[in-house]
Tab-separated table of C-alpha atoms in Angstrom:
chain	number	residue	atom	x	y	z
A	948	MET	CA	3.675	-33.535	-0.016
A	949	THR	CA	3.817	-32.528	3.642
A	950	LYS	CA	6.889	-30.349	3.121
A	951	SER	CA	5.212	-28.474	0.262
A	952	HIS	CA	2.094	-28.133	2.394
A	953	VAL	CA	4.055	-26.498	5.224
A	954	ILE	CA	5.941	-24.195	2.832
A	955	PHE	CA	2.670	-23.121	1.206
A	956	SER	CA	1.067	-22.376	4.587
A	957	ALA	CA	4.138	-20.473	5.761
A	958	SER	CA	4.066	-18.363	2.601
A	959	ILE	CA	0.391	-17.562	3.188
A	960	ALA	CA	1.148	-16.575	6.788
A	961	LEU	CA	4.011	-14.289	5.719
A	962	PHE	CA	1.865	-12.677	3.003
A	963	LEU	CA	-0.975	-12.064	5.483
A	964	LEU	CA	1.283	-10.474	8.089
A	965	LEU	CA	3.070	-8.280	5.563
A	966	SER	CA	-0.233	-7.186	4.026
A	967	ILE	CA	-1.673	-6.225	7.391
A	968	SER	CA	1.447	-4.464	8.637
A	969	HIS	CA	1.523	-2.322	5.484
A	970	PHE	CA	-2.185	-1.524	5.549
A	971	PRO	CA	-2.736	2.179	4.766
A	972	GLY	CA	-2.191	4.114	7.966
A	973	ALA	CA	-0.654	1.227	9.909
A	974	LEU	CA	2.727	2.870	9.630
A	975	SER	CA	1.420	6.347	10.296
A	976	GLN	CA	4.032	8.916	11.184
A	977	SER	CA	1.753	10.471	13.777
A	978	VAL	CA	3.478	11.271	17.069
A	979	LYS	CA	0.197	11.488	18.949
A	980	VAL	CA	0.203	9.278	22.052
A	981	CYS	CA	-2.684	8.972	24.496
A	982	LYS	CA	-2.122	8.683	28.190
A	983	SER	CA	-2.981	5.410	29.868
A	984	LYS	CA	-6.130	5.366	31.989
A	985	SER	CA	-4.630	2.897	34.462
A	986	ASN	CA	-4.130	3.668	38.119
A	987	ASN	CA	-0.576	4.974	38.756
A	988	THR	CA	-0.378	2.999	42.010
A	989	CYS	CA	-0.307	-0.197	39.920
A	990	ILE	CA	2.775	0.908	37.933
A	991	ASP	CA	5.848	-0.861	39.313
A	992	LYS	CA	8.571	-1.832	36.837
A	993	ASP	CA	10.491	-4.159	39.166
A	994	LYS	CA	7.416	-6.054	40.326
A	995	ALA	CA	6.066	-6.125	36.781
A	996	LEU	CA	9.311	-7.738	35.594
A	997	ASP	CA	8.956	-10.523	38.166
A	998	LEU	CA	5.350	-11.101	37.139
A	999	LYS	CA	6.317	-11.230	33.454
A	1000	LEU	CA	8.965	-13.889	34.116
A	1001	ILE	CA	6.398	-15.910	36.055
A	1002	ALA	CA	3.970	-15.440	33.161
A	1003	ILE	CA	6.487	-16.735	30.608
A	1004	PHE	CA	7.141	-20.003	32.447
A	1005	SER	CA	3.590	-20.634	33.659
A	1006	ILE	CA	2.053	-19.989	30.220
A	1007	LEU	CA	4.705	-22.151	28.568
A	1008	ILE	CA	3.994	-25.081	30.905
A	1009	THR	CA	0.192	-24.853	30.680
A	1010	SER	CA	0.388	-24.504	26.885
A	1011	LEU	CA	2.516	-27.637	26.632
A	1012	ILE	CA	0.142	-29.553	28.895
A	1013	GLY	CA	-2.899	-28.485	26.886
A	1014	VAL	CA	-1.534	-29.218	23.405
A	1015	CYS	CA	0.178	-32.490	24.387
A	1016	LEU	CA	-2.681	-33.929	26.449
A	1017	PRO	CA	-4.612	-35.255	23.393
A	1018	PHE	CA	-1.470	-37.054	22.155
A	1019	PHE	CA	-1.219	-39.152	25.311
A	1020	ALA	CA	-4.977	-39.439	25.767
A	1021	ARG	CA	-5.006	-41.625	22.664
A	1022	SER	CA	-3.659	-44.474	24.791
A	1023	VAL	CA	-6.923	-44.288	26.767
A	1024	PRO	CA	-9.540	-46.238	24.761
A	1025	ALA	CA	-12.386	-43.836	25.634
A	1026	PHE	CA	-10.533	-40.821	24.192
A	1027	GLN	CA	-9.386	-42.226	20.862
A	1028	PRO	CA	-10.386	-40.051	17.836
A	1029	GLU	CA	-13.109	-42.442	16.687
A	1030	LYS	CA	-14.798	-42.561	20.114
A	1031	SER	CA	-17.727	-40.416	21.294
A	1032	HIS	CA	-15.836	-39.035	24.297
A	1033	PHE	CA	-13.188	-37.594	21.983
A	1034	LEU	CA	-15.852	-35.754	19.973
A	1035	ILE	CA	-17.375	-34.311	23.157
A	1036	LEU	CA	-13.973	-33.146	24.390
A	1037	LYS	CA	-13.177	-31.696	20.963
A	1038	SER	CA	-16.525	-29.843	20.991
A	1039	PHE	CA	-15.589	-28.312	24.352
A	1040	ALA	CA	-12.248	-27.126	22.942
A	1041	SER	CA	-13.949	-25.837	19.764
A	1042	GLY	CA	-16.297	-23.769	21.937
A	1043	ILE	CA	-13.244	-22.217	23.591
A	1044	ILE	CA	-11.726	-21.328	20.209
A	1045	LEU	CA	-15.038	-19.854	19.029
A	1046	SER	CA	-15.353	-17.774	22.185
A	1047	THR	CA	-11.750	-16.621	21.831
A	1048	GLY	CA	-12.610	-15.127	18.450
A	1049	PHE	CA	-15.918	-13.533	19.451
A	1050	MET	CA	-15.328	-12.556	23.092
A	1051	HIS	CA	-11.605	-11.776	23.272
A	1052	VAL	CA	-9.973	-10.943	19.962
A	1053	LEU	CA	-12.806	-9.184	18.119
A	1054	PRO	CA	-13.793	-6.808	21.003
A	1055	ASP	CA	-10.112	-5.905	21.498
A	1056	SER	CA	-9.877	-4.973	17.844
A	1057	PHE	CA	-13.048	-2.862	18.058
A	1058	ASP	CA	-11.674	-1.023	21.107
A	1059	MET	CA	-8.306	-0.346	19.489
A	1060	LEU	CA	-9.587	0.813	16.108
A	1061	SER	CA	-12.282	3.038	17.673
A	1062	SER	CA	-9.870	4.573	20.183
A	1063	PRO	CA	-9.999	8.373	20.610
A	1064	CYS	CA	-6.234	8.284	20.086
A	1065	LEU	CA	-6.859	7.709	16.362
A	1066	ASN	CA	-7.898	10.310	13.852
A	1067	ASP	CA	-11.589	10.446	12.996
A	1068	ASN	CA	-10.769	10.055	9.304
A	1069	PRO	CA	-10.734	7.211	8.393
A	1070	TRP	CA	-10.735	5.128	11.597
A	1071	HIS	CA	-13.972	6.408	13.125
A	1072	LYS	CA	-15.849	6.635	9.841
A	1073	PHE	CA	-15.513	3.042	8.662
A	1074	PRO	CA	-15.884	-0.274	10.584
A	1075	PHE	CA	-12.385	-1.575	9.849
A	1076	THR	CA	-12.637	-4.380	12.429
A	1077	GLY	CA	-15.652	-6.011	10.830
A	1078	PHE	CA	-14.254	-5.460	7.328
A	1079	VAL	CA	-10.849	-7.006	8.068
A	1080	ALA	CA	-12.423	-9.916	9.981
A	1081	MET	CA	-14.711	-10.607	7.007
A	1082	ILE	CA	-11.817	-10.476	4.527
A	1083	SER	CA	-9.772	-12.723	6.816
A	1084	ALA	CA	-12.563	-15.317	6.976
A	1085	VAL	CA	-12.935	-15.330	3.179
A	1086	PHE	CA	-9.158	-15.490	2.766
A	1087	THR	CA	-9.035	-18.459	5.141
A	1088	LEU	CA	-11.746	-20.177	3.102
A	1089	MET	CA	-9.705	-19.558	-0.046
A	1090	VAL	CA	-6.551	-21.034	1.480
A	1091	ASP	CA	-8.574	-23.939	2.890
A	1092	SER	CA	-10.267	-24.831	-0.402
A	1093	ILE	CA	-7.329	-24.261	-2.770
A	1094	THR	CA	-4.893	-26.198	-0.575
A	1095	THR	CA	-7.317	-29.106	-0.312
A	1096	SER	CA	-7.966	-29.049	-4.073
A	1097	VAL	CA	-4.270	-29.043	-4.996
A	1098	PHE	CA	-3.354	-31.971	-2.797
A	1099	THR	CA	-6.541	-33.883	-3.620
A	1100	LYS	CA	-5.566	-33.905	-7.297
A	1101	SER	CA	-2.085	-35.065	-6.376
A	1102	GLY	CA	-3.512	-37.868	-4.226
A	1103	ARG	CA	-5.893	-39.025	-6.954
A	1104	ARG	CA	-3.037	-39.304	-9.460
A	1105	ASP	CA	-0.870	-41.298	-7.061
A	1106	LEU	CA	-3.653	-43.757	-6.186
A	1107	SER	CA	-4.710	-44.172	-9.827
A	1108	ALA	CA	-1.143	-45.010	-10.808
A	1109	ASP	CA	-0.955	-47.650	-8.062
A	1110	VAL	CA	-4.161	-49.347	-9.258
A	1111	ALA	CA	-3.106	-49.268	-12.922
A	1112	SER	CA	0.179	-51.018	-12.112
A	1113	VAL	CA	-1.627	-53.866	-10.320
A	1114	GLU	CA	-4.416	-54.741	-12.728
A	1115	THR	CA	-2.570	-55.393	-16.025
A	1116	PRO	CA	-1.835	-59.201	-16.113
A	1117	ASP	CA	-5.366	-60.522	-15.706
A	1118	GLN	CA	-6.757	-57.897	-18.054
A	1119	GLU	CA	-4.577	-59.198	-20.911
A	1120	ILE	CA	-5.758	-62.798	-20.370
A	1121	GLY	CA	-9.363	-61.595	-20.139
A	1122	HIS	CA	-9.324	-60.423	-23.728
A	1123	VAL	CA	-8.718	-64.045	-24.897
A	1124	GLN	CA	-10.738	-66.220	-22.514
A	1125	VAL	CA	-14.313	-65.602	-21.345
A	1126	HIS	CA	-13.629	-66.977	-17.861
A	1127	GLY	CA	-10.504	-64.892	-17.690
A	1128	HIS	CA	-12.480	-61.844	-18.705
A	1129	GLY	CA	-14.988	-62.418	-15.897
A	1130	HIS	CA	-12.180	-62.827	-13.405
A	1131	SER	CA	-10.531	-59.673	-14.694
A	1132	HIS	CA	-13.768	-57.711	-14.429
A	1133	ALA	CA	-14.327	-58.871	-10.840
A	1134	LEU	CA	-10.750	-58.072	-9.903
A	1135	HIS	CA	-11.004	-54.633	-11.485
A	1136	HIS	CA	-14.260	-53.973	-9.601
A	1137	ASN	CA	-12.680	-55.008	-6.281
A	1138	LEU	CA	-9.610	-52.903	-6.908
A	1139	GLN	CA	-11.792	-49.928	-7.822
A	1140	GLY	CA	-13.793	-50.326	-4.612
A	1141	GLU	CA	-10.637	-50.541	-2.518
A	1142	ASN	CA	-9.253	-47.539	-4.377
A	1143	ASP	CA	-12.362	-45.479	-3.589
A	1144	LYS	CA	-12.135	-46.375	0.109
A	1145	GLU	CA	-8.446	-45.524	0.211
A	1146	LEU	CA	-9.062	-42.247	-1.603
A	1147	GLY	CA	-11.868	-41.327	0.810
A	1148	SER	CA	-9.631	-42.014	3.813
A	1149	TYR	CA	-6.811	-40.070	2.229
A	1150	LEU	CA	-9.008	-37.031	1.516
A	1151	GLN	CA	-10.331	-37.002	5.083
A	1152	LEU	CA	-6.773	-37.190	6.416
A	1153	LEU	CA	-5.823	-34.340	4.122
A	1154	ARG	CA	-8.676	-32.209	5.469
A	1155	TYR	CA	-7.504	-32.833	9.022
A	1156	ARG	CA	-3.990	-31.731	8.078
A	1157	VAL	CA	-5.159	-28.552	6.382
A	1158	ILE	CA	-7.364	-27.737	9.393
A	1159	ALA	CA	-4.510	-28.291	11.859
A	1160	ILE	CA	-2.090	-26.010	10.005
A	1161	VAL	CA	-4.558	-23.178	9.295
A	1162	LEU	CA	-5.894	-23.285	12.866
A	1163	GLU	CA	-2.385	-23.082	14.289
A	1164	LEU	CA	-1.696	-20.083	12.041
A	1165	GLY	CA	-4.634	-18.173	13.516
A	1166	ILE	CA	-3.770	-19.107	17.094
A	1167	VAL	CA	-0.099	-18.160	16.652
A	1168	VAL	CA	-0.958	-14.665	15.361
A	1169	HIS	CA	-3.341	-14.063	18.265
A	1170	SER	CA	-0.915	-15.498	20.844
A	1171	ILE	CA	1.977	-13.266	19.780
A	1172	VAL	CA	-0.233	-10.165	19.871
A	1173	ILE	CA	-1.609	-10.845	23.349
A	1174	GLY	CA	1.857	-11.787	24.644
A	1175	LEU	CA	3.231	-8.530	23.263
A	1176	SER	CA	0.641	-6.513	25.178
A	1177	VAL	CA	1.509	-8.329	28.429
A	1178	GLY	CA	5.243	-7.841	27.974
A	1179	ALA	CA	4.972	-4.139	27.126
A	1180	THR	CA	2.923	-3.057	30.154
A	1181	ASN	CA	4.263	-2.294	33.629
A	1182	ASN	CA	0.813	-2.311	35.185
A	1183	THR	CA	0.961	-5.044	37.837
A	1184	CYS	CA	-2.818	-4.983	38.340
A	1185	THR	CA	-3.318	-5.846	34.669
A	1186	ILE	CA	-0.607	-8.518	34.548
A	1187	LYS	CA	-1.911	-10.410	37.592
A	1188	GLY	CA	-5.327	-10.927	36.059
A	1189	LEU	CA	-3.899	-11.750	32.652
A	1190	VAL	CA	-1.539	-14.485	33.846
A	1191	ALA	CA	-4.297	-16.661	35.351
A	1192	ALA	CA	-6.657	-16.011	32.445
A	1193	LEU	CA	-4.001	-16.751	29.826
A	1194	CYS	CA	-2.997	-20.010	31.515
A	1195	PHE	CA	-6.602	-21.219	31.355
A	1196	HIS	CA	-6.958	-19.883	27.819
A	1197	GLN	CA	-3.756	-21.495	26.489
A	1198	MET	CA	-4.402	-24.865	28.104
A	1199	PHE	CA	-7.848	-25.416	26.645
A	1200	GLU	CA	-7.101	-23.741	23.328
A	1201	GLY	CA	-4.103	-26.087	23.145
A	1202	MET	CA	-6.410	-29.049	23.722
A	1203	GLY	CA	-8.439	-28.010	20.682
A	1204	LEU	CA	-5.345	-27.661	18.520
A	1205	GLY	CA	-3.855	-30.876	19.914
A	1206	GLY	CA	-7.007	-32.781	18.972
A	1207	CYS	CA	-6.736	-31.497	15.384
A	1208	ILE	CA	-3.042	-32.412	15.206
A	1209	LEU	CA	-3.864	-35.879	16.534
A	1210	GLN	CA	-6.512	-36.430	13.851
A	1211	ALA	CA	-4.006	-35.314	11.194
A	1212	GLU	CA	-1.914	-38.396	12.082
A	1213	TYR	CA	1.446	-36.675	11.826
A	1214	GLY	CA	4.599	-38.428	13.000
A	1215	TRP	CA	5.971	-37.634	16.426
A	1216	VAL	CA	8.543	-35.185	15.035
A	1217	LYS	CA	5.916	-33.066	13.252
A	1218	LYS	CA	3.596	-33.270	16.257
A	1219	ALA	CA	6.422	-32.037	18.482
A	1220	VAL	CA	7.241	-29.150	16.121
A	1221	MET	CA	3.622	-27.975	15.932
A	1222	ALA	CA	3.154	-28.315	19.693
A	1223	PHE	CA	6.412	-26.422	20.289
A	1224	PHE	CA	5.396	-23.475	18.086
A	1225	PHE	CA	2.022	-23.224	19.810
A	1226	ALA	CA	3.554	-23.396	23.294
A	1227	VAL	CA	6.283	-20.789	22.745
A	1228	THR	CA	4.375	-18.125	20.815
A	1229	THR	CA	2.733	-16.415	23.798
A	1230	PRO	CA	5.909	-16.536	25.961
A	1231	PHE	CA	7.816	-15.241	22.917
A	1232	GLY	CA	5.305	-12.409	22.606
A	1233	VAL	CA	5.804	-11.544	26.288
A	1234	ALA	CA	9.595	-11.552	25.880
A	1235	LEU	CA	9.309	-9.441	22.729
A	1236	GLY	CA	7.087	-6.957	24.568
A	1237	MET	CA	9.653	-6.744	27.377
A	1238	ALA	CA	12.431	-6.073	24.870
A	1239	LEU	CA	10.396	-3.389	23.100
A	1240	SER	CA	8.871	-1.864	26.247
A	1241	LYS	CA	10.918	1.333	25.868
A	1242	THR	CA	9.889	1.910	22.263
A	1243	TYR	CA	6.535	0.105	22.069
A	1244	LYS	CA	3.696	2.265	23.399
A	1245	GLU	CA	0.398	0.409	23.507
A	1246	ASN	CA	-1.624	3.635	23.204
A	1247	SER	CA	0.284	5.124	20.280
A	1248	PRO	CA	-1.661	5.353	16.996
A	1249	ASP	CA	0.786	3.075	15.171
A	1250	SER	CA	0.485	0.365	17.829
A	1251	LEU	CA	-3.295	0.617	18.061
A	1252	ILE	CA	-3.727	0.352	14.291
A	1253	THR	CA	-1.261	-2.488	13.720
A	1254	VAL	CA	-2.376	-4.614	16.685
A	1255	GLY	CA	-6.049	-3.804	16.045
A	1256	LEU	CA	-5.797	-5.017	12.430
A	1257	LEU	CA	-3.885	-8.133	13.477
A	1258	ASN	CA	-6.577	-8.914	16.051
A	1259	ALA	CA	-9.337	-8.434	13.484
A	1260	SER	CA	-7.658	-10.777	10.993
A	1261	SER	CA	-7.018	-13.353	13.710
A	1262	ALA	CA	-10.651	-13.128	14.870
A	1263	GLY	CA	-11.966	-13.781	11.360
A	1264	LEU	CA	-9.701	-16.791	10.982
A	1265	LEU	CA	-10.552	-18.284	14.393
A	1266	ILE	CA	-14.305	-17.799	13.953
A	1267	TYR	CA	-14.243	-19.404	10.511
A	1268	MET	CA	-12.152	-22.355	11.699
A	1269	ALA	CA	-14.265	-22.936	14.812
A	1270	LEU	CA	-17.616	-22.810	13.020
A	1271	VAL	CA	-16.779	-24.385	9.647
A	1272	ASP	CA	-13.823	-26.738	10.000
A	1273	LEU	CA	-14.370	-27.861	13.596
A	1274	LEU	CA	-17.994	-27.629	14.746
A	1275	ALA	CA	-19.846	-27.942	11.417
A	1276	ALA	CA	-17.541	-30.723	10.199
A	1277	ASP	CA	-18.120	-32.766	13.366
A	1278	PHE	CA	-21.847	-32.113	13.823
A	1279	MET	CA	-22.593	-32.852	10.166
A	1280	GLY	CA	-20.419	-35.969	10.205
A	1281	GLN	CA	-21.841	-39.480	10.107
A	1282	LYS	CA	-21.123	-40.304	13.745
A	1283	MET	CA	-22.915	-37.234	15.125
A	1284	GLN	CA	-25.830	-37.547	12.703
A	1285	LYS	CA	-26.515	-41.094	13.878
A	1286	SER	CA	-27.002	-40.071	17.516
A	1287	ILE	CA	-29.144	-37.185	18.788
A	1288	LYS	CA	-27.942	-37.964	22.307
A	1289	LEU	CA	-24.313	-37.490	21.263
A	1290	GLN	CA	-25.223	-34.212	19.558
A	1291	LEU	CA	-26.909	-32.880	22.700
A	1292	LYS	CA	-23.899	-33.822	24.840
A	1293	SER	CA	-21.584	-32.149	22.345
A	1294	TYR	CA	-23.722	-28.989	22.234
A	1295	ALA	CA	-23.564	-28.843	26.024
A	1296	ALA	CA	-19.765	-29.174	25.801
A	1297	VAL	CA	-19.607	-26.359	23.231
A	1298	LEU	CA	-21.677	-24.048	25.441
A	1299	LEU	CA	-19.610	-24.962	28.495
A	1300	GLY	CA	-16.340	-24.196	26.729
A	1301	ALA	CA	-17.640	-20.991	25.154
A	1302	GLY	CA	-19.218	-19.899	28.446
A	1303	GLY	CA	-16.073	-20.521	30.463
A	1304	MET	CA	-13.938	-18.574	28.016
A	1305	SER	CA	-16.530	-15.777	27.931
A	1306	VAL	CA	-16.230	-15.393	31.706
A	1307	MET	CA	-12.462	-15.051	31.253
A	1308	ALA	CA	-13.105	-11.988	29.055
A	1309	LYS	CA	-13.603	-10.049	32.293
A	1310	TRP	CA	-9.856	-10.304	32.982
A	1311	ALA	CA	-8.293	-10.918	29.569
């Protein structure tokens, strides 16, 4: 089941990226390139290279710390998934993810797709950023619901088969003897109750796994795009601010993803693979930007359109996941609903995380 789940999610990711990259106009043959508005005194290729190498290693380390911290925090009783402190910490991380979508990715997309470097028709006559973000959110909902539905049906069949194989002997005796029939009925009722509990636990686990994979998909797309922009620029003034901001961003965004992976109850191998992909995507984007720095021009129409559309799709996905699968799922859950005090603490954590990430928007 898990292998099919990963293959399905990978196929969706590939389809999304191919669809966006071939969006009408994304591969425009225009040779128009706008000049950068940055200060020429900040352009230093040699110093920029040193800063990029520092960025790769520092972002990699902070990303690993952030995404792996929830795995080891489970050994601390107060931060186990069923505890209140875990929910508060997860709310803080969810606020960061929400702010990433609204305050970082979406404004970048607006800026790119409304750039004067692009032709007025169609880019200045239609709000492509909002449209693509909306389609991305609906598409994420579709993937979320269909994936859950497919594997829910599979889980129901497996559990029903297990119960049917257990309850046959006493049922046959029950058709002959009254006492046996009563015993069979009671046994069947108990088995049905246990089956319902097991099915409920299984469905909740399935939801956590779907959330973890879809959330990582959105974060990976955004991380590669922002890493690419860092690697392609030789503006040392820009890189300095970005390195510190990205380290903070990756650490706490990783905590949010790590919490979701922890709740999905994957084995250590799958946890390591998911943590690895999250940690290396931004450094990979930086390295890719460095390799393409001679051909990739961040102010060219092709680059602005492609990256702008990718940012819009990533923003829609992150906003949906943060609001629906993370915050709404937790705040409407039984544990939160039983305690107003816990809700208020969690709301404060959400605002703190979102506020902190919003401040970072000044630099990144």
